[in-house]
């Protein structure tokens, strides 16, 4: 009988990977709190700390008793029902909780089944809004370089045109309008911010007749480069959108629910979007669920348009198990305990990653909220860094030239210290070509 990993390699795809993956794979045997128990291809077991929160989502840690209980309670009632013509308490409660936490002005919730789909819905809402407002030619989007909004076609079309997947599907992606990336938060001068403002303003003016909305990830671009930029730039896109009759869509799929130190990254800027997408941490990482929130004005216009409806409705919309665990996860964020947690993780990441700056291979080290980033001068040897980090007791998943951590909020100071020590050592060893084989 072949091993589980061999069976995986002969039958499954992994994210952004060829059919017969060459990167190392580990089997997860257990996940509890911040700890993962992994088995490697040689059968060796590794106890590691999870620095990734399973891609931003597991903010309260694995097997949280409150979240486990919420799923089990809902399971004993019903797991799924269609959302056309039917409703249920988990969905209604979730809409209420989301709207009470979200930036002011957001009044209506569409429950989608993944982050990419919530972005598709946000883009559709914007186009339907413009059409219903008598501007049917406004079907394109203005965004900034370096963004990432998902893997479906419309979402890919607003991802960075060079680093994203545009070149693979040239005939299928919409021709959107790309402004330069905002200046980096750590070095931005007022003059750079004003220069950036002028370039966004010029594009909005030039294309306003054909633009439906501006879409950005507020304050922190995630998969496009783990890049933080000044909150002032979010206020600027709000002003430019208002000036040119564009909607502002904020993609808070990665940043939402406390990760950057505010409940939503928009809160750093003190502004509200017309449309906001959330996902990832919404269910505490238990089940796939996302949401697109919009203002009452957007909801009324879209509903009053010729189509008479928002044209979207997935099979698993508002899945009750997912809504139930999302309610429990948001419940854990109700008191402000997460602020203390995120501040502790941030302080630990900043202190623990600072020594990486002394390594020749490292270009920059930065922290925003519970996210810590080591940027290398060259592309990361993903296999070498991941293997060495696992050997050092840490699970990381680097990409491009970035080795980064976004641990669960519950991580203690010693756990964060172990994570940063493991990361810095892995970067140092891999850079020296001494990575474990
Ligand atoms: N937007 C942002 C900012 C994201 O980080 C992601 C996921 N990496 C998405 C959208 C897409 O979400 P999903 O993978 O759930 O489709």
GROMACS .gro file of C-alpha atoms and ligand atoms in nm:
model
  453
    1UNK     CA    1   0.000   0.000   0.000
    2UNK     CA    2   0.150   0.334  -0.100
    3UNK     CA    3   0.175   0.611   0.158
    4UNK     CA    4  -0.089   0.879   0.188
    5UNK     CA    5   0.150   1.134   0.039
    6UNK     CA    6   0.219   0.908  -0.261
    7UNK     CA    7  -0.154   0.863  -0.315
    8UNK     CA    8  -0.197   1.241  -0.291
    9UNK     CA    9   0.076   1.295  -0.550
   10UNK     CA   10  -0.089   1.058  -0.796
   11UNK     CA   11  -0.443   1.197  -0.768
   12UNK     CA   12  -0.472   1.555  -0.638
   13UNK     CA   13  -0.394   1.911  -0.737
   14UNK     CA   14  -0.249   2.152  -0.481
   15UNK     CA   15  -0.279   2.533  -0.501
   16UNK     CA   16  -0.084   2.687  -0.791
   17UNK     CA   17   0.100   2.360  -0.848
   18UNK     CA   18   0.172   2.121  -1.133
   19UNK     CA   19  -0.007   1.783  -1.134
   20UNK     CA   20   0.294   1.592  -1.008
   21UNK     CA   21   0.414   1.833  -0.743
   22UNK     CA   22   0.783   1.852  -0.676
   23UNK     CA   23   0.761   2.057  -0.355
   24UNK     CA   24   0.766   1.866  -0.025
   25UNK     CA   25   0.430   1.767   0.126
   26UNK     CA   26   0.342   1.694   0.487
   27UNK     CA   27   0.043   1.502   0.616
   28UNK     CA   28  -0.146   1.678   0.897
   29UNK     CA   29  -0.211   1.425   1.171
   30UNK     CA   30  -0.351   1.668   1.426
   31UNK     CA   31  -0.417   2.039   1.470
   32UNK     CA   32  -0.490   2.189   1.812
   33UNK     CA   33  -0.455   2.549   1.934
   34UNK     CA   34  -0.147   2.687   1.758
   35UNK     CA   35   0.012   2.344   1.708
   36UNK     CA   36   0.017   2.113   1.408
   37UNK     CA   37   0.145   1.754   1.410
   38UNK     CA   38   0.293   1.682   1.067
   39UNK     CA   39   0.427   1.360   0.916
   40UNK     CA   40   0.685   1.395   0.641
   41UNK     CA   41   0.742   1.172   0.337
   42UNK     CA   42   0.995   0.961   0.528
   43UNK     CA   43   0.739   0.895   0.802
   44UNK     CA   44   0.900   1.126   1.061
   45UNK     CA   45   0.666   1.323   1.288
   46UNK     CA   46   0.717   1.699   1.347
   47UNK     CA   47   0.538   1.906   1.611
   48UNK     CA   48   0.528   2.261   1.474
   49UNK     CA   49   0.371   2.598   1.555
   50UNK     CA   50   0.142   2.729   1.283
   51UNK     CA   51   0.268   3.070   1.167
   52UNK     CA   52   0.012   3.088   0.884
   53UNK     CA   53  -0.332   3.057   1.051
   54UNK     CA   54  -0.413   2.844   0.745
   55UNK     CA   55  -0.389   3.147   0.516
   56UNK     CA   56  -0.526   3.417   0.751
   57UNK     CA   57  -0.830   3.219   0.860
   58UNK     CA   58  -0.770   3.028   1.187
   59UNK     CA   59  -0.753   3.334   1.411
   60UNK     CA   60  -0.872   3.161   1.731
   61UNK     CA   61  -0.660   2.846   1.682
   62UNK     CA   62  -0.758   2.492   1.585
   63UNK     CA   63  -1.025   2.294   1.776
   64UNK     CA   64  -1.154   2.595   1.967
   65UNK     CA   65  -1.419   2.461   2.207
   66UNK     CA   66  -1.667   2.743   2.135
   67UNK     CA   67  -1.638   2.695   1.759
   68UNK     CA   68  -1.648   2.314   1.782
   69UNK     CA   69  -1.964   2.342   1.990
   70UNK     CA   70  -2.130   2.582   1.745
   71UNK     CA   71  -2.079   2.343   1.454
   72UNK     CA   72  -2.197   2.043   1.654
   73UNK     CA   73  -2.510   2.225   1.775
   74UNK     CA   74  -2.603   2.326   1.423
   75UNK     CA   75  -2.522   1.977   1.291
   76UNK     CA   76  -2.776   1.830   1.529
   77UNK     CA   77  -3.037   2.068   1.384
   78UNK     CA   78  -2.969   2.079   1.007
   79UNK     CA   79  -2.654   2.115   0.795
   80UNK     CA   80  -2.775   2.275   0.477
   81UNK     CA   81  -3.086   2.411   0.312
   82UNK     CA   82  -3.117   2.613  -0.006
   83UNK     CA   83  -3.140   2.990   0.050
   84UNK     CA   84  -3.388   3.057  -0.230
   85UNK     CA   85  -3.725   3.106  -0.063
   86UNK     CA   86  -3.597   2.975   0.273
   87UNK     CA   87  -3.414   3.140   0.558
   88UNK     CA   88  -3.269   3.035   0.895
   89UNK     CA   89  -3.150   3.180   1.223
   90UNK     CA   90  -2.773   3.132   1.165
   91UNK     CA   91  -2.788   3.348   0.850
   92UNK     CA   92  -3.008   3.619   1.000
   93UNK     CA   93  -2.799   3.637   1.317
   94UNK     CA   94  -2.482   3.653   1.109
   95UNK     CA   95  -2.608   3.943   0.899
   96UNK     CA   96  -2.696   4.127   1.220
   97UNK     CA   97  -2.354   4.066   1.376
   98UNK     CA   98  -2.164   4.162   1.061
   99UNK     CA   99  -2.356   4.484   1.011
  100UNK     CA  100  -2.313   4.585   1.374
  101UNK     CA  101  -1.933   4.545   1.346
  102UNK     CA  102  -1.878   4.679   0.994
  103UNK     CA  103  -1.793   5.040   0.907
  104UNK     CA  104  -2.102   5.262   0.926
  105UNK     CA  105  -2.336   5.284   0.629
  106UNK     CA  106  -2.319   4.918   0.529
  107UNK     CA  107  -2.672   4.783   0.556
  108UNK     CA  108  -2.709   4.468   0.347
  109UNK     CA  109  -2.525   4.134   0.334
  110UNK     CA  110  -2.486   3.882   0.051
  111UNK     CA  111  -2.345   3.552   0.184
  112UNK     CA  112  -2.108   3.395  -0.068
  113UNK     CA  113  -1.914   3.072  -0.059
  114UNK     CA  114  -1.555   3.195  -0.097
  115UNK     CA  115  -1.355   3.516  -0.105
  116UNK     CA  116  -1.324   3.517  -0.483
  117UNK     CA  117  -1.700   3.483  -0.520
  118UNK     CA  118  -1.762   3.769  -0.278
  119UNK     CA  119  -1.537   3.983  -0.501
  120UNK     CA  120  -1.732   3.873  -0.812
  121UNK     CA  121  -2.051   3.977  -0.632
  122UNK     CA  122  -1.899   4.312  -0.533
  123UNK     CA  123  -1.797   4.383  -0.894
  124UNK     CA  124  -2.142   4.280  -1.021
  125UNK     CA  125  -2.310   4.503  -0.763
  126UNK     CA  126  -2.104   4.799  -0.883
  127UNK     CA  127  -2.188   4.743  -1.250
  128UNK     CA  128  -2.556   4.681  -1.175
  129UNK     CA  129  -2.558   4.996  -0.959
  130UNK     CA  130  -2.418   5.209  -1.242
  131UNK     CA  131  -2.658   5.059  -1.498
  132UNK     CA  132  -2.954   5.119  -1.266
  133UNK     CA  133  -2.832   5.477  -1.224
  134UNK     CA  134  -2.846   5.536  -1.601
  135UNK     CA  135  -2.473   5.482  -1.669
  136UNK     CA  136  -2.462   5.145  -1.845
  137UNK     CA  137  -2.123   5.215  -2.007
  138UNK     CA  138  -1.953   5.205  -1.669
  139UNK     CA  139  -1.832   4.846  -1.669
  140UNK     CA  140  -1.461   4.869  -1.588
  141UNK     CA  141  -1.269   4.902  -1.263
  142UNK     CA  142  -0.988   5.120  -1.136
  143UNK     CA  143  -0.741   4.957  -0.903
  144UNK     CA  144  -0.375   4.978  -0.802
  145UNK     CA  145  -0.073   4.772  -0.902
  146UNK     CA  146   0.026   4.493  -0.661
  147UNK     CA  147  -0.329   4.393  -0.567
  148UNK     CA  148  -0.475   4.045  -0.532
  149UNK     CA  149  -0.850   3.977  -0.525
  150UNK     CA  150  -0.898   3.610  -0.609
  151UNK     CA  151  -0.873   3.349  -0.882
  152UNK     CA  152  -1.206   3.368  -1.067
  153UNK     CA  153  -1.206   3.559  -1.396
  154UNK     CA  154  -1.343   3.897  -1.293
  155UNK     CA  155  -1.134   3.887  -0.973
  156UNK     CA  156  -0.820   3.794  -1.170
  157UNK     CA  157  -0.891   4.092  -1.392
  158UNK     CA  158  -0.831   4.330  -1.100
  159UNK     CA  159  -0.521   4.148  -0.971
  160UNK     CA  160  -0.181   4.292  -1.057
  161UNK     CA  161  -0.150   4.270  -1.437
  162UNK     CA  162   0.216   4.164  -1.437
  163UNK     CA  163   0.254   3.953  -1.122
  164UNK     CA  164  -0.101   3.814  -1.144
  165UNK     CA  165  -0.231   3.563  -1.397
  166UNK     CA  166  -0.317   3.803  -1.681
  167UNK     CA  167  -0.059   3.663  -1.922
  168UNK     CA  168  -0.210   3.313  -1.899
  169UNK     CA  169  -0.561   3.422  -2.002
  170UNK     CA  170  -0.510   3.733  -2.215
  171UNK     CA  171  -0.833   3.701  -2.414
  172UNK     CA  172  -1.053   3.642  -2.112
  173UNK     CA  173  -0.963   3.914  -1.866
  174UNK     CA  174  -1.132   4.252  -1.872
  175UNK     CA  175  -0.919   4.553  -1.960
  176UNK     CA  176  -0.922   4.735  -1.628
  177UNK     CA  177  -0.737   5.051  -1.532
  178UNK     CA  178  -0.429   5.022  -1.309
  179UNK     CA  179  -0.285   5.307  -1.105
  180UNK     CA  180   0.063   5.281  -0.952
  181UNK     CA  181   0.101   5.104  -0.619
  182UNK     CA  182   0.077   5.350  -0.326
  183UNK     CA  183   0.407   5.433  -0.153
  184UNK     CA  184   0.525   5.200   0.125
  185UNK     CA  185   0.388   5.280   0.473
  186UNK     CA  186   0.731   5.273   0.634
  187UNK     CA  187   0.896   5.525   0.399
  188UNK     CA  188   0.614   5.730   0.240
  189UNK     CA  189   0.667   6.107   0.241
  190UNK     CA  190   0.375   6.354   0.208
  191UNK     CA  191   0.512   6.448  -0.137
  192UNK     CA  192   0.503   6.083  -0.253
  193UNK     CA  193   0.147   6.047  -0.128
  194UNK     CA  194   0.043   6.361  -0.319
  195UNK     CA  195   0.220   6.241  -0.632
  196UNK     CA  196   0.039   5.908  -0.606
  197UNK     CA  197  -0.290   6.089  -0.552
  198UNK     CA  198  -0.236   6.288  -0.869
  199UNK     CA  199  -0.178   5.974  -1.076
  200UNK     CA  200  -0.493   5.801  -0.943
  201UNK     CA  201  -0.693   6.121  -0.992
  202UNK     CA  202  -0.570   6.155  -1.353
  203UNK     CA  203  -0.675   5.798  -1.440
  204UNK     CA  204  -1.015   5.840  -1.272
  205UNK     CA  205  -1.073   6.162  -1.468
  206UNK     CA  206  -0.959   6.012  -1.800
  207UNK     CA  207  -1.174   5.698  -1.766
  208UNK     CA  208  -1.465   5.814  -1.549
  209UNK     CA  209  -1.724   5.749  -1.823
  210UNK     CA  210  -1.638   5.381  -1.830
  211UNK     CA  211  -1.549   5.311  -1.466
  212UNK     CA  212  -1.797   5.151  -1.224
  213UNK     CA  213  -1.583   5.141  -0.910
  214UNK     CA  214  -1.243   5.155  -0.746
  215UNK     CA  215  -1.139   4.831  -0.576
  216UNK     CA  216  -0.845   4.801  -0.334
  217UNK     CA  217  -0.724   4.599  -0.037
  218UNK     CA  218  -0.713   4.871   0.231
  219UNK     CA  219  -0.378   4.942   0.402
  220UNK     CA  220  -0.224   4.597   0.341
  221UNK     CA  221  -0.190   4.419   0.008
  222UNK     CA  222  -0.170   4.048   0.088
  223UNK     CA  223  -0.092   3.785  -0.176
  224UNK     CA  224   0.027   4.063  -0.410
  225UNK     CA  225   0.332   4.124  -0.189
  226UNK     CA  226   0.249   4.161   0.184
  227UNK     CA  227   0.284   4.535   0.127
  228UNK     CA  228   0.160   4.797   0.375
  229UNK     CA  229   0.072   5.149   0.261
  230UNK     CA  230  -0.050   5.464   0.441
  231UNK     CA  231  -0.415   5.484   0.556
  232UNK     CA  232  -0.415   5.830   0.397
  233UNK     CA  233  -0.417   5.657   0.057
  234UNK     CA  234  -0.743   5.480   0.147
  235UNK     CA  235  -0.899   5.819   0.232
  236UNK     CA  236  -0.772   5.945  -0.103
  237UNK     CA  237  -0.942   5.668  -0.304
  238UNK     CA  238  -1.263   5.737  -0.111
  239UNK     CA  239  -1.248   6.103  -0.214
  240UNK     CA  240  -1.161   6.026  -0.576
  241UNK     CA  241  -1.443   5.770  -0.601
  242UNK     CA  242  -1.693   6.024  -0.464
  243UNK     CA  243  -1.569   6.296  -0.696
  244UNK     CA  244  -1.616   6.085  -1.010
  245UNK     CA  245  -1.936   5.897  -0.920
  246UNK     CA  246  -1.751   5.567  -0.867
  247UNK     CA  247  -1.828   5.319  -0.593
  248UNK     CA  248  -1.549   5.220  -0.354
  249UNK     CA  249  -1.509   4.845  -0.300
  250UNK     CA  250  -1.280   4.746  -0.014
  251UNK     CA  251  -1.152   4.389  -0.022
  252UNK     CA  252  -1.111   4.305   0.348
  253UNK     CA  253  -1.093   3.931   0.287
  254UNK     CA  254  -0.741   3.911   0.428
  255UNK     CA  255  -0.740   4.220   0.650
  256UNK     CA  256  -1.084   4.187   0.812
  257UNK     CA  257  -1.158   4.077   1.171
  258UNK     CA  258  -0.865   4.234   1.350
  259UNK     CA  259  -0.558   4.110   1.163
  260UNK     CA  260  -0.410   4.458   1.104
  261UNK     CA  261  -0.484   4.584   1.456
  262UNK     CA  262  -0.823   4.739   1.375
  263UNK     CA  263  -1.140   4.534   1.332
  264UNK     CA  264  -1.136   4.629   0.962
  265UNK     CA  265  -0.843   4.791   0.782
  266UNK     CA  266  -1.083   5.067   0.669
  267UNK     CA  267  -1.099   5.172   1.035
  268UNK     CA  268  -0.733   5.286   1.015
  269UNK     CA  269  -0.853   5.542   0.761
  270UNK     CA  270  -1.182   5.622   0.935
  271UNK     CA  271  -1.379   5.580   0.611
  272UNK     CA  272  -1.660   5.353   0.493
  273UNK     CA  273  -1.675   5.179   0.156
  274UNK     CA  274  -1.988   5.138  -0.057
  275UNK     CA  275  -1.915   4.767  -0.086
  276UNK     CA  276  -1.698   4.550   0.139
  277UNK     CA  277  -1.587   4.189   0.090
  278UNK     CA  278  -1.495   3.966   0.384
  279UNK     CA  279  -1.403   3.597   0.405
  280UNK     CA  280  -1.113   3.390   0.540
  281UNK     CA  281  -1.133   3.455   0.920
  282UNK     CA  282  -1.513   3.499   0.905
  283UNK     CA  283  -1.568   3.140   1.028
  284UNK     CA  284  -1.250   3.129   1.238
  285UNK     CA  285  -1.112   2.910   0.959
  286UNK     CA  286  -1.364   2.628   1.013
  287UNK     CA  287  -1.568   2.634   0.692
  288UNK     CA  288  -1.566   2.824   0.366
  289UNK     CA  289  -1.783   3.136   0.382
  290UNK     CA  290  -1.753   3.494   0.265
  291UNK     CA  291  -1.979   3.797   0.249
  292UNK     CA  292  -2.030   4.105   0.037
  293UNK     CA  293  -2.173   4.398   0.233
  294UNK     CA  294  -2.316   4.709   0.068
  295UNK     CA  295  -2.483   5.035   0.159
  296UNK     CA  296  -2.859   5.079   0.160
  297UNK     CA  297  -2.825   5.309  -0.141
  298UNK     CA  298  -2.644   5.043  -0.347
  299UNK     CA  299  -2.898   4.778  -0.244
  300UNK     CA  300  -3.195   5.000  -0.332
  301UNK     CA  301  -3.057   5.110  -0.670
  302UNK     CA  302  -2.960   4.758  -0.777
  303UNK     CA  303  -3.298   4.623  -0.670
  304UNK     CA  304  -3.479   4.905  -0.847
  305UNK     CA  305  -3.288   4.854  -1.175
  306UNK     CA  306  -3.420   4.683  -1.483
  307UNK     CA  307  -3.288   4.344  -1.371
  308UNK     CA  308  -3.482   4.393  -1.047
  309UNK     CA  309  -3.238   4.175  -0.853
  310UNK     CA  310  -2.874   4.115  -0.769
  311UNK     CA  311  -2.782   3.855  -1.030
  312UNK     CA  312  -2.608   3.593  -0.820
  313UNK     CA  313  -2.716   3.291  -0.610
  314UNK     CA  314  -2.478   3.004  -0.529
  315UNK     CA  315  -2.606   2.659  -0.428
  316UNK     CA  316  -2.434   2.675  -0.092
  317UNK     CA  317  -2.526   3.036  -0.020
  318UNK     CA  318  -2.559   3.097   0.357
  319UNK     CA  319  -2.468   2.740   0.447
  320UNK     CA  320  -2.607   2.703   0.802
  321UNK     CA  321  -2.305   2.519   0.946
  322UNK     CA  322  -2.075   2.791   0.814
  323UNK     CA  323  -2.305   3.070   0.938
  324UNK     CA  324  -2.331   2.908   1.283
  325UNK     CA  325  -1.955   2.886   1.328
  326UNK     CA  326  -1.913   3.239   1.187
  327UNK     CA  327  -2.155   3.364   1.452
  328UNK     CA  328  -1.949   3.191   1.720
  329UNK     CA  329  -1.622   3.328   1.578
  330UNK     CA  330  -1.756   3.685   1.563
  331UNK     CA  331  -1.887   3.633   1.916
  332UNK     CA  332  -1.528   3.570   2.029
  333UNK     CA  333  -1.434   3.909   1.878
  334UNK     CA  334  -1.718   4.090   2.059
  335UNK     CA  335  -1.514   4.192   2.357
  336UNK     CA  336  -1.188   4.370   2.289
  337UNK     CA  337  -0.966   4.081   2.401
  338UNK     CA  338  -0.847   4.033   2.043
  339UNK     CA  339  -0.689   4.381   2.050
  340UNK     CA  340  -0.460   4.277   2.333
  341UNK     CA  341  -0.385   3.951   2.152
  342UNK     CA  342  -0.304   4.115   1.820
  343UNK     CA  343  -0.088   4.379   1.994
  344UNK     CA  344   0.104   4.102   2.176
  345UNK     CA  345   0.160   3.907   1.854
  346UNK     CA  346   0.264   4.226   1.671
  347UNK     CA  347   0.518   4.319   1.940
  348UNK     CA  348   0.658   3.966   1.939
  349UNK     CA  349   0.686   3.956   1.560
  350UNK     CA  350   0.854   4.300   1.544
  351UNK     CA  351   1.109   4.211   1.810
  352UNK     CA  352   1.169   3.856   1.694
  353UNK     CA  353   1.206   3.927   1.322
  354UNK     CA  354   1.433   4.232   1.364
  355UNK     CA  355   1.753   4.019   1.372
  356UNK     CA  356   1.673   3.903   1.016
  357UNK     CA  357   1.770   4.254   0.895
  358UNK     CA  358   2.132   4.163   0.967
  359UNK     CA  359   2.126   3.878   0.715
  360UNK     CA  360   2.280   3.960   0.376
  361UNK     CA  361   1.992   3.791   0.193
  362UNK     CA  362   1.728   4.013   0.356
  363UNK     CA  363   1.598   4.333   0.193
  364UNK     CA  364   1.334   4.441   0.446
  365UNK     CA  365   1.152   4.333   0.761
  366UNK     CA  366   0.809   4.476   0.843
  367UNK     CA  367   0.515   4.423   1.074
  368UNK     CA  368   0.156   4.541   1.058
  369UNK     CA  369  -0.081   4.410   1.321
  370UNK     CA  370  -0.039   4.034   1.362
  371UNK     CA  371   0.149   4.003   1.031
  372UNK     CA  372   0.529   3.986   1.016
  373UNK     CA  373   0.721   3.982   0.689
  374UNK     CA  374   1.082   3.904   0.596
  375UNK     CA  375   1.142   4.026   0.239
  376UNK     CA  376   1.444   3.868   0.073
  377UNK     CA  377   1.654   4.021  -0.204
  378UNK     CA  378   1.594   3.715  -0.426
  379UNK     CA  379   1.321   3.458  -0.476
  380UNK     CA  380   1.284   3.218  -0.183
  381UNK     CA  381   1.381   2.854  -0.223
  382UNK     CA  382   1.037   2.746  -0.096
  383UNK     CA  383   1.131   2.382  -0.044
  384UNK     CA  384   1.449   2.466   0.147
  385UNK     CA  385   1.296   2.734   0.370
  386UNK     CA  386   0.983   2.529   0.445
  387UNK     CA  387   1.183   2.214   0.529
  388UNK     CA  388   1.426   2.403   0.748
  389UNK     CA  389   1.144   2.588   0.925
  390UNK     CA  390   0.962   2.260   0.993
  391UNK     CA  391   1.288   2.123   1.129
  392UNK     CA  392   1.295   2.431   1.356
  393UNK     CA  393   0.938   2.368   1.471
  394UNK     CA  394   0.751   2.626   1.258
  395UNK     CA  395   0.504   2.594   0.972
  396UNK     CA  396   0.547   2.870   0.711
  397UNK     CA  397   0.453   2.887   0.345
  398UNK     CA  398   0.676   3.143   0.169
  399UNK     CA  399   0.605   3.281  -0.178
  400UNK     CA  400   0.808   3.484  -0.425
  401UNK     CA  401   1.071   3.662  -0.211
  402UNK     CA  402   0.862   3.666   0.109
  403UNK     CA  403   0.878   3.458   0.425
  404UNK     CA  404   0.598   3.577   0.649
  405UNK     CA  405   0.397   3.493   0.959
  406UNK     CA  406   0.038   3.564   1.058
  407UNK     CA  407  -0.009   3.339   1.361
  408UNK     CA  408  -0.343   3.276   1.535
  409UNK     CA  409  -0.429   3.563   1.773
  410UNK     CA  410  -0.416   3.322   2.067
  411UNK     CA  411  -0.039   3.268   2.020
  412UNK     CA  412   0.145   3.337   2.346
  413UNK     CA  413   0.458   3.552   2.363
  414UNK     CA  414   0.686   3.243   2.393
  415UNK     CA  415   0.509   3.081   2.096
  416UNK     CA  416   0.561   3.396   1.885
  417UNK     CA  417   0.926   3.398   1.993
  418UNK     CA  418   0.965   3.035   1.879
  419UNK     CA  419   0.797   3.120   1.548
  420UNK     CA  420   1.027   3.415   1.477
  421UNK     CA  421   1.339   3.224   1.586
  422UNK     CA  422   1.245   2.938   1.355
  423UNK     CA  423   1.179   3.176   1.065
  424UNK     CA  424   1.500   3.376   1.105
  425UNK     CA  425   1.705   3.058   1.137
  426UNK     CA  426   1.537   2.905   0.829
  427UNK     CA  427   1.603   3.218   0.620
  428UNK     CA  428   1.965   3.227   0.737
  429UNK     CA  429   2.026   2.858   0.673
  430UNK     CA  430   1.855   2.853   0.334
  431UNK     CA  431   2.045   3.164   0.227
  432UNK     CA  432   2.370   2.993   0.323
  433UNK     CA  433   2.273   2.690   0.118
  434UNK     CA  434   2.281   2.478   0.431
  435UNK     CA  435   1.915   2.384   0.417
  436UNK     CA  436   1.838   2.035   0.532
  437UNK     CA  437   1.777   1.805   0.235
  438LIG     N1  438  -0.902   3.882  -0.180
  438LIG     C1  439  -0.794   3.879  -0.100
  438LIG     C2  440  -0.738   4.008  -0.046
  438LIG     C3  441  -0.738   3.756  -0.066
  438LIG     O1  442  -0.628   3.752   0.014
  438LIG     C4  443  -0.797   3.636  -0.114
  438LIG     C5  444  -0.740   3.499  -0.080
  438LIG     N2  445  -0.603   3.488  -0.079
  438LIG     C6  446  -0.908   3.646  -0.198
  438LIG     C7  447  -0.959   3.770  -0.227
  438LIG     C8  448  -0.974   3.523  -0.254
  438LIG     O2  449  -1.035   3.448  -0.154
  438LIG     P1  450  -1.062   3.292  -0.173
  438LIG     O3  451  -0.927   3.226  -0.181
  438LIG     O4  452  -1.141   3.254  -0.051
  438LIG     O5  453  -1.141   3.275  -0.300
   0.00000   0.00000   0.00000
